[in-house]
PDB file of C-alpha atoms in Angstrom:
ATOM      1  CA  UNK R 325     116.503  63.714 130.804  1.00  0.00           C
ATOM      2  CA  UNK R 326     112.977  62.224 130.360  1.00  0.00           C
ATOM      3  CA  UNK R 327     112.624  61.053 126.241  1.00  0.00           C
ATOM      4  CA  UNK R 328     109.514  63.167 126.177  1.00  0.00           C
ATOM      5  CA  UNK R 329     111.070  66.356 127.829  1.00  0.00           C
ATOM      6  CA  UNK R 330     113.885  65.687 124.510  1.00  0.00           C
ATOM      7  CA  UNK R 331     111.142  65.324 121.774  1.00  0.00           C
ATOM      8  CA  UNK R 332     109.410  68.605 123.273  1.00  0.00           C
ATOM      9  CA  UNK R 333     112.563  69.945 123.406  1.00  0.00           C
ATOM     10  CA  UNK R 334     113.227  69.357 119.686  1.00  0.00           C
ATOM     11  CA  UNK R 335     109.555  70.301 118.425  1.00  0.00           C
ATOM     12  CA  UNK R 336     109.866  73.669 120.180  1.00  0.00           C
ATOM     13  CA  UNK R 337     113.783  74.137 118.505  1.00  0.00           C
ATOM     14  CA  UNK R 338     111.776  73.345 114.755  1.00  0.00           C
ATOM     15  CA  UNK R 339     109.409  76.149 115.665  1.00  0.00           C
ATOM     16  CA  UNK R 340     111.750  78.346 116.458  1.00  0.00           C
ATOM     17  CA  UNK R 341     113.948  77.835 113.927  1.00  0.00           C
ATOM     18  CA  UNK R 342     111.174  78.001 111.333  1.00  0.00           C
ATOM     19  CA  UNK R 343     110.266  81.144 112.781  1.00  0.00           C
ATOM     20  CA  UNK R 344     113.114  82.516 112.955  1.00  0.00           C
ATOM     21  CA  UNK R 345     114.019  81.985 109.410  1.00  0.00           C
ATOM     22  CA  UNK R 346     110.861  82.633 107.812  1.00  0.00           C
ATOM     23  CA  UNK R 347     111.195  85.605 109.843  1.00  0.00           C
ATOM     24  CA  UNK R 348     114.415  86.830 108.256  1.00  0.00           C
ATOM     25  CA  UNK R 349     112.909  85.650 105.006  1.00  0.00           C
ATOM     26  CA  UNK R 350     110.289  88.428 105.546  1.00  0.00           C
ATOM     27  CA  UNK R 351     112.635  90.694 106.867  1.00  0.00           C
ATOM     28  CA  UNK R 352     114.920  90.804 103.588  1.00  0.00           C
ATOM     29  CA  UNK R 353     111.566  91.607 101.990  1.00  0.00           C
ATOM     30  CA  UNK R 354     110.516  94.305 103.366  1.00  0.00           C
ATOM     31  CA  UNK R 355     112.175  97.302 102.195  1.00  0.00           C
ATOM     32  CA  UNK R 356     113.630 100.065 104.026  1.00  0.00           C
ATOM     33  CA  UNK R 357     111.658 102.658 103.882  1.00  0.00           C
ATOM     34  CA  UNK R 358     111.646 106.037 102.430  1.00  0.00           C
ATOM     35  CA  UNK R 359     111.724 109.009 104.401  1.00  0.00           C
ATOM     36  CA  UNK R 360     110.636 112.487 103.115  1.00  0.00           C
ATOM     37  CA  UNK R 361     111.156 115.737 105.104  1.00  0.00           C
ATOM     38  CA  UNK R 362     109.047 118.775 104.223  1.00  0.00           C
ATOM     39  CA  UNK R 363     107.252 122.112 104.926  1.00  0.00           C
ATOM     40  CA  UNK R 364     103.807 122.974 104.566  1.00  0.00           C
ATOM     41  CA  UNK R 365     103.064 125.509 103.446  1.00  0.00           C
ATOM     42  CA  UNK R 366     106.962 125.522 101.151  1.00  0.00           C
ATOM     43  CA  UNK R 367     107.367 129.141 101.582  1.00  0.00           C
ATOM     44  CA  UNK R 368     107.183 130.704 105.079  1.00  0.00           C
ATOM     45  CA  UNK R 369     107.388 134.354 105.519  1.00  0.00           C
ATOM     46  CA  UNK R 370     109.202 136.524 108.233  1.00  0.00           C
ATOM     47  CA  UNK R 371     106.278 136.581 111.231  1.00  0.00           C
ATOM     48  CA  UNK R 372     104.461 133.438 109.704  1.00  0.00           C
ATOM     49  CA  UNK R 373     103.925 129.870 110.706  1.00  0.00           C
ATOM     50  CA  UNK R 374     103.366 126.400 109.391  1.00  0.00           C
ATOM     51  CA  UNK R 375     104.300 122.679 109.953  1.00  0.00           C
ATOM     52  CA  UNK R 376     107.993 120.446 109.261  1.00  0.00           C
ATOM     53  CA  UNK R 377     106.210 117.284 108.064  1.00  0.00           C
ATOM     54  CA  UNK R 378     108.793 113.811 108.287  1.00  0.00           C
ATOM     55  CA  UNK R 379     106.835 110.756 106.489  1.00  0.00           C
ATOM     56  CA  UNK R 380     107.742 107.142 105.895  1.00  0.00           C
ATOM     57  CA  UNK R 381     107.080 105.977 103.142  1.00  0.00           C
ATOM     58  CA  UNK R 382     107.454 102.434 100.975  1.00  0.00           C
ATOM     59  CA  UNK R 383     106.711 100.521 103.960  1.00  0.00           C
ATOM     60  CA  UNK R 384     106.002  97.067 102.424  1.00  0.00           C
ATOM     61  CA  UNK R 385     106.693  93.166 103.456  1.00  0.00           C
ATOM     62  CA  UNK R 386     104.849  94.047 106.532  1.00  0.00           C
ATOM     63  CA  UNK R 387     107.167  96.440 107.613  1.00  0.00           C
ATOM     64  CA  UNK R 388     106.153  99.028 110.394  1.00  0.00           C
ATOM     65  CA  UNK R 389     107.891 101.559 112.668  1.00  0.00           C
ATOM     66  CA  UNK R 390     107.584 100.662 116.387  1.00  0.00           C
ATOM     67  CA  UNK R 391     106.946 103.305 118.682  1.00  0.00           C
ATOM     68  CA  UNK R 392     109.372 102.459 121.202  1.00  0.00           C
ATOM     69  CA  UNK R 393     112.573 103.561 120.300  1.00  0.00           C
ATOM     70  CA  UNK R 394     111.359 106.218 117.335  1.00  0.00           C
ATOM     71  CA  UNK R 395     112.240 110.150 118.231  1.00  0.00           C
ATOM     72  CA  UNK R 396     113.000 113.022 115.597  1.00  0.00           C
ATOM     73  CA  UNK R 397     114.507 115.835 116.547  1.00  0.00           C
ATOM     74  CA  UNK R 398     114.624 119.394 114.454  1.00  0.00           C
ATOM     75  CA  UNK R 399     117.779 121.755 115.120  1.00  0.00           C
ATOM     76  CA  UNK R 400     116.430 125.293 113.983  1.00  0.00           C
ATOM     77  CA  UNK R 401     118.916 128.227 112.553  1.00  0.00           C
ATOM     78  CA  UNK R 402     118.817 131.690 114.352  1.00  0.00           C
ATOM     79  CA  UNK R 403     115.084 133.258 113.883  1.00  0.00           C
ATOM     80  CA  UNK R 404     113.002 130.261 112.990  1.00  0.00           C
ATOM     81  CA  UNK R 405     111.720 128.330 115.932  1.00  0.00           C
ATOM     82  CA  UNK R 406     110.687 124.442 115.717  1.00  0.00           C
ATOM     83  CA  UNK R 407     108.210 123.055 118.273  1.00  0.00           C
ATOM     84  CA  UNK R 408     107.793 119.143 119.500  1.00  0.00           C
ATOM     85  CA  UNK R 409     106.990 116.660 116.853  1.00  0.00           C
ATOM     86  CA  UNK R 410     103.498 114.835 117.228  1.00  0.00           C
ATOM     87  CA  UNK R 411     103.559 111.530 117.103  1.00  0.00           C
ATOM     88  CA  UNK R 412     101.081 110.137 114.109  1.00  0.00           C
ATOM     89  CA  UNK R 413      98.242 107.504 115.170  1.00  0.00           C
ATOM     90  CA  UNK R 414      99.583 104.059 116.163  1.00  0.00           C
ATOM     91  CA  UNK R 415      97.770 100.784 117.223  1.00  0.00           C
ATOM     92  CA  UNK R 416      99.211  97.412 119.379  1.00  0.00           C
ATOM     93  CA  UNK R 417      99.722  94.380 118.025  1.00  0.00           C
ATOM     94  CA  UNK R 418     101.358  90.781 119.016  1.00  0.00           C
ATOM     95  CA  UNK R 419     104.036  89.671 117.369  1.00  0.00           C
ATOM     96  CA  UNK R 420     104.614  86.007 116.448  1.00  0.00           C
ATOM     97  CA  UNK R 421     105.340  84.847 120.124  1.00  0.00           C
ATOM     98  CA  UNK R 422     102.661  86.586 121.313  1.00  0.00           C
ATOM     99  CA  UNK R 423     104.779  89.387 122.940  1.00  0.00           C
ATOM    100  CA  UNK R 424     102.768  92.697 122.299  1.00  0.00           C
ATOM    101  CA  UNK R 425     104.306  96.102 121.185  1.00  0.00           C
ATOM    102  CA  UNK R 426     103.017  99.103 119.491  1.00  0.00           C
ATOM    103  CA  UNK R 427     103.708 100.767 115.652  1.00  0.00           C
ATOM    104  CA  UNK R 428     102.439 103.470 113.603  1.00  0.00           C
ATOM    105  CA  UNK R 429      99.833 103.378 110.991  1.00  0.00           C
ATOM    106  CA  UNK R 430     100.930 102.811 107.768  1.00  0.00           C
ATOM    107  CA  UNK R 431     103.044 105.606 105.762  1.00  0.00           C
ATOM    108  CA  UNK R 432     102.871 107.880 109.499  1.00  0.00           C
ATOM    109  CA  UNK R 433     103.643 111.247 109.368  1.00  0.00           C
ATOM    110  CA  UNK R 434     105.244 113.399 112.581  1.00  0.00           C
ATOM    111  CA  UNK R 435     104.597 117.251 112.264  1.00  0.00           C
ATOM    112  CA  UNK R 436     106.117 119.580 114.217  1.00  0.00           C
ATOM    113  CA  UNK R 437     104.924 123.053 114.076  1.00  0.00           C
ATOM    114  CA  UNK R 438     107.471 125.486 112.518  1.00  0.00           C
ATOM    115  CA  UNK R 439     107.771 129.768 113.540  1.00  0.00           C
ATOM    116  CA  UNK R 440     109.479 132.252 111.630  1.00  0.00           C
ATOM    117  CA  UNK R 441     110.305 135.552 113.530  1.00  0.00           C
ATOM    118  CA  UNK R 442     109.292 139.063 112.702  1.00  0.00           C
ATOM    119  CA  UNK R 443     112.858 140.167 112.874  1.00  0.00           C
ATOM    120  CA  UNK R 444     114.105 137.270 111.526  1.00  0.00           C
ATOM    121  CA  UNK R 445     116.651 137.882 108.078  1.00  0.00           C
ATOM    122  CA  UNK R 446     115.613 137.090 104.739  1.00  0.00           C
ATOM    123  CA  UNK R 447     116.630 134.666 102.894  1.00  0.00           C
ATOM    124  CA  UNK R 448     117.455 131.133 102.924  1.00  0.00           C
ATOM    125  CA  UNK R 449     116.824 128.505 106.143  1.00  0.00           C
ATOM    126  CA  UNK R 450     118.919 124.988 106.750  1.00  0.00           C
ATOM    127  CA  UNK R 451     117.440 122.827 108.954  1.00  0.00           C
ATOM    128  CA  UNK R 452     118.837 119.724 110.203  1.00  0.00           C
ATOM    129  CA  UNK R 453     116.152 116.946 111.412  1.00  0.00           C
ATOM    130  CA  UNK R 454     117.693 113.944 113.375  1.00  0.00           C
ATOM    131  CA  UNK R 455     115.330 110.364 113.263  1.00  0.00           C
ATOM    132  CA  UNK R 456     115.986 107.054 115.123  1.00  0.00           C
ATOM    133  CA  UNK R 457     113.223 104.422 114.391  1.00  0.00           C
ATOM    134  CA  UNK R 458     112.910 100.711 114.339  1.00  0.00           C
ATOM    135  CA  UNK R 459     111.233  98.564 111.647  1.00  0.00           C
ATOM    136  CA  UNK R 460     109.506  95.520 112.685  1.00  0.00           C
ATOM    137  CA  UNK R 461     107.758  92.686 110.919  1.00  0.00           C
ATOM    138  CA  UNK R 462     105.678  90.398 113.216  1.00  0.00           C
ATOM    139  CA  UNK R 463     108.576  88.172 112.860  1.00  0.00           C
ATOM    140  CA  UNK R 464     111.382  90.290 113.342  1.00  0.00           C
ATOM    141  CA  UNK R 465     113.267  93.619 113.737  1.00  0.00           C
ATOM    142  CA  UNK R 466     115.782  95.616 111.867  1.00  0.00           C
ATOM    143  CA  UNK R 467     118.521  96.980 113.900  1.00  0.00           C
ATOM    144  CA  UNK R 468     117.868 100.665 115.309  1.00  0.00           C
ATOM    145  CA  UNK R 469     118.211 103.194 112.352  1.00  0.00           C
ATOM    146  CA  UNK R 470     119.977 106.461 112.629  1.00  0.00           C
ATOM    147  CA  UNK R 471     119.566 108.925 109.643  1.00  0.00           C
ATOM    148  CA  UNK R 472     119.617 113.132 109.127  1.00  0.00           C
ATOM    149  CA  UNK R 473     118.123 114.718 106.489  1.00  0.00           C
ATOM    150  CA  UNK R 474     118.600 118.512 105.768  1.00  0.00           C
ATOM    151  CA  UNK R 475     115.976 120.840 104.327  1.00  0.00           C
ATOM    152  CA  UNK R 476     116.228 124.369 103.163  1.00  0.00           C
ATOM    153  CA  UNK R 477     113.156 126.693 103.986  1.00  0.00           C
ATOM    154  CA  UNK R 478     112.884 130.211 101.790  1.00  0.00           C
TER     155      UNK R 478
END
């Protein structure tokens, strides 16, 4: 191999090494972030409406949550029905090889609109609200994150 193909070979190995470690350096700092589940308005009665709000919060060290790969899913008990979440504002960006990819806005919040029947029993609600995301920083990503969070409705 030609000496300058080696040299070149070793600058671009000290880029990517720097990168990559100031990556994970980033990485470690950015916290995981905080996820709140919600209804709006708290109370919802028999033949009434309103909205299951998920939010991240804490999302610091340049941490975001990518599109790609981010779904939340709402399993509703007999009576109440739970429509599509909408997916919060998001903008693209490169990350620090230039490849780009989409995330949220900071601190994004996915509503879904929430039903309660006429007929539907009085009393107390479970819901069980499934979310898979991935937090990036322009360096790199956290693996995939699986979580469920349960909330009670009156």
């Amino acid at each position: 191999m030609h000496p300058s193909r080696i040299a070149l070979a070793a600058i671009f190995t000290v880029i990517f090494a720097t990168m990559t470690l100031g990556g994970s350096r980033l990485l470690a700092q950015a916290a995981t972030p905080t996820i709140t589940a919600r209804f709006l308005p708290s109370r919802i009665a028999r033949g009434g409406a309103g909205k299951l709000e998920i939010e991240f919060l804490g999302l610091t060290g340049g941490l975001q949550i990518k599109t790609k790969g981010t779904a939340l899913t709402a399993a509703a008990p007999k009576g109440v029905t739970v429509g599509a979440f909408v997916e919060p504002p998001s903008k693209s960006f490169k990350d620090a090889f230039g490849k780009p990819y989409t995330a949220y806005e900071p601190a994004p919040i996915f509503r879904a609109p929430v039903t309660v029947e006429q007929g539907a029993k009085a009393g107390r609600y479970r819901f069980r609200v499934d979310i898979e995301y991935t937090g990036c920083t322009e360096f790199a990503c956290l693996a995939p994150q699986k979580m469920i969070r349960t909330l009670d409705l009156v």
